Coordinates of C-alpha atoms in Angstrom, one line a residue:
N1 CA 22.3 2.5 -43.7
F2 CA 22.9 -1.3 -44.2
V3 CA 22.5 -2.2 -40.5
T4 CA 19.2 -0.4 -40.2
L5 CA 17.9 -2.2 -43.3
M6 CA 19.0 -5.5 -41.9
F7 CA 17.2 -5.1 -38.6
R8 CA 14.0 -3.4 -39.7
P9 CA 12.2 -6.6 -40.5
A10 CA 13.2 -8.1 -37.2
R11 CA 11.8 -5.1 -35.3
R12 CA 8.5 -5.5 -37.2
L13 CA 8.4 -9.2 -36.4
Q14 CA 9.1 -8.4 -32.7
G15 CA 6.3 -5.8 -32.7
A16 CA 3.9 -8.2 -34.3
L17 CA 4.7 -10.9 -31.7
E18 CA 4.2 -8.4 -28.9
L19 CA 0.7 -7.5 -30.3
V20 CA -0.2 -11.2 -30.5
G21 CA 1.0 -11.7 -26.9
L22 CA -1.0 -8.7 -25.8
F23 CA -4.1 -10.0 -27.6
K24 CA -3.7 -13.4 -26.0
M25 CA -3.4 -11.9 -22.6
R26 CA -6.5 -9.8 -23.1
L27 CA -8.4 -12.7 -24.5
V28 CA -7.5 -14.9 -21.5
L29 CA -8.5 -12.1 -19.1
C30 CA -11.8 -11.6 -20.9
V31 CA -12.6 -15.4 -20.7
V32 CA -11.7 -15.5 -17.0
C33 CA -13.9 -12.5 -16.3
A34 CA -16.8 -14.0 -18.3
V35 CA -16.6 -17.3 -16.5
L36 CA -16.6 -15.6 -13.1
A37 CA -19.5 -13.4 -14.1
V38 CA -21.6 -16.3 -15.3
T39 CA -20.9 -18.3 -12.2
A40 CA -21.2 -15.4 -9.7
D41 CA -24.1 -15.2 -7.2
D42 CA -24.9 -12.7 -4.5
D43 CA -22.3 -14.2 -2.1
S44 CA -19.7 -14.4 -4.8
I45 CA -16.0 -13.8 -4.7
F46 CA -16.7 -10.5 -6.5
D47 CA -18.5 -9.1 -3.5
E48 CA -15.6 -10.2 -1.2
G49 CA -13.1 -8.8 -3.7
L50 CA -14.8 -5.5 -3.9
E51 CA -15.1 -5.3 -0.2
F52 CA -11.4 -6.0 0.2
V53 CA -10.6 -3.3 -2.3
E54 CA -12.9 -0.8 -0.6
Q55 CA -11.3 -1.6 2.8
A56 CA -7.8 -1.2 1.3
F57 CA -8.7 2.2 -0.1
E58 CA -10.2 3.3 3.1
G59 CA -7.3 1.9 5.1
A60 CA -4.9 3.8 2.8
G61 CA -6.9 6.9 3.6
D62 CA -6.5 6.2 7.4
M63 CA -2.8 5.9 6.9
W64 CA -2.7 9.2 5.0
R65 CA -4.8 10.9 7.7
A66 CA -2.4 9.7 10.4
Y67 CA 0.6 10.9 8.5
S68 CA -1.1 14.3 7.9
D69 CA -2.0 14.6 11.6
M70 CA 1.6 13.8 12.5
R71 CA 2.9 16.5 10.2
E72 CA 0.3 19.0 11.5
A73 CA 1.0 18.2 15.1
N74 CA 4.7 18.5 14.6
W75 CA 5.1 17.1 18.1
K76 CA 8.4 15.8 19.5
D77 CA 8.5 12.0 20.0
S78 CA 5.0 11.4 18.5
D79 CA 6.2 9.6 15.4
K80 CA 5.7 6.1 16.7
Y81 CA 2.2 7.0 18.1
F82 CA 1.1 8.1 14.6
H83 CA 2.6 5.0 13.0
A84 CA 0.6 2.8 15.4
L85 CA -2.6 5.0 15.1
G86 CA -2.6 4.8 11.3
N87 CA -2.1 1.0 11.3
R88 CA -4.8 0.6 14.0
E89 CA -7.4 2.6 12.1
A90 CA -6.7 0.9 8.8
T91 CA -6.7 -2.6 10.3
Q92 CA -10.1 -1.9 11.9
R93 CA -11.5 -1.6 8.3
G94 CA -11.0 -5.4 7.8
P95 CA -8.5 -7.6 5.9
G96 CA -8.2 -5.1 3.0
G97 CA -7.3 -2.3 5.5
E98 CA -4.8 -4.4 7.3
W99 CA -3.2 -5.4 4.0
A100 CA -3.0 -1.7 3.0
A101 CA -1.5 -0.8 6.3
E102 CA 1.2 -3.4 6.1
V103 CA 2.1 -2.6 2.5
I104 CA 2.2 1.1 3.1
S105 CA 4.2 0.7 6.3
D106 CA 6.7 -1.7 4.8
A107 CA 7.2 0.6 1.7
R108 CA 7.7 3.7 3.9
E109 CA 10.2 2.0 6.1
M110 CA 12.1 0.5 3.2
W111 CA 12.3 4.0 1.7
Q112 CA 13.2 5.6 5.0
S113 CA 16.0 3.1 5.6
D114 CA 17.4 3.3 2.0
V115 CA 17.0 6.9 1.2
S116 CA 16.6 9.1 4.3
G117 CA 19.5 7.5 6.2
R118 CA 17.6 7.4 9.5
G119 CA 19.1 4.1 10.4
A120 CA 18.1 0.5 11.1
E121 CA 17.3 1.2 14.7
D122 CA 14.7 3.8 13.9
T123 CA 13.2 1.6 11.2
A124 CA 12.9 -1.3 13.6
A125 CA 11.2 0.9 16.2
D126 CA 8.8 2.2 13.6
Q127 CA 8.0 -1.3 12.4
E128 CA 7.3 -2.4 16.0
A129 CA 4.8 0.5 16.3
N130 CA 3.3 -0.5 13.0
R131 CA 2.8 -4.1 14.1
C132 CA 1.4 -2.9 17.4
G133 CA -1.2 -0.9 15.5
R134 CA -2.2 -3.9 13.5
T135 CA -2.6 -6.1 16.7
A136 CA -5.9 -5.6 18.5
D137 CA -4.6 -6.3 22.0
C138 CA -1.6 -4.0 21.8
D139 CA -2.2 -0.6 23.5
I140 CA -1.0 2.1 21.0
N141 CA -1.2 4.7 23.7
K142 CA 2.2 3.5 25.0
Y143 CA 3.6 5.4 22.1
R144 CA 1.6 8.6 22.7
P145 CA 3.6 11.5 24.3
E146 CA 1.9 12.7 27.5
D147 CA 1.6 16.3 26.3
L148 CA 0.3 15.6 22.8
P149 CA -3.0 17.6 22.3
D150 CA -6.2 15.6 22.8
E151 CA -7.3 16.3 19.2
Y152 CA -4.8 13.6 18.1

């Protein structure tokens, strides 16, 4: 086919350029990592970065646990309480946990408003509970149903 023969060299050139770009990106990343490793000390940005990532993973676990508890409890009007609880526990991990709580909460609410059709009012109420959970002086028990079992 004439068209295939005409564009085959262009595809090869494009593939070669992509490889060069990928190589350059990897090279730059290696140089940056090497410079940081050489200049790092015990109180380095690496330690802070690793701590942030650890907090984020643990915070994500807190969010998952609150979601699992909410599903397990299957208790009427407890949704906002579990939103606030998951955000509170994640935020208590530190800045990484707070970041994870905010990202997970925002993603969940965006999905909920776009896909599930639960409405803007419910999303706004969930986000209020999420923010309360991430705020130390906000009492999350205001969202807790009176008859929710003590295990939650």
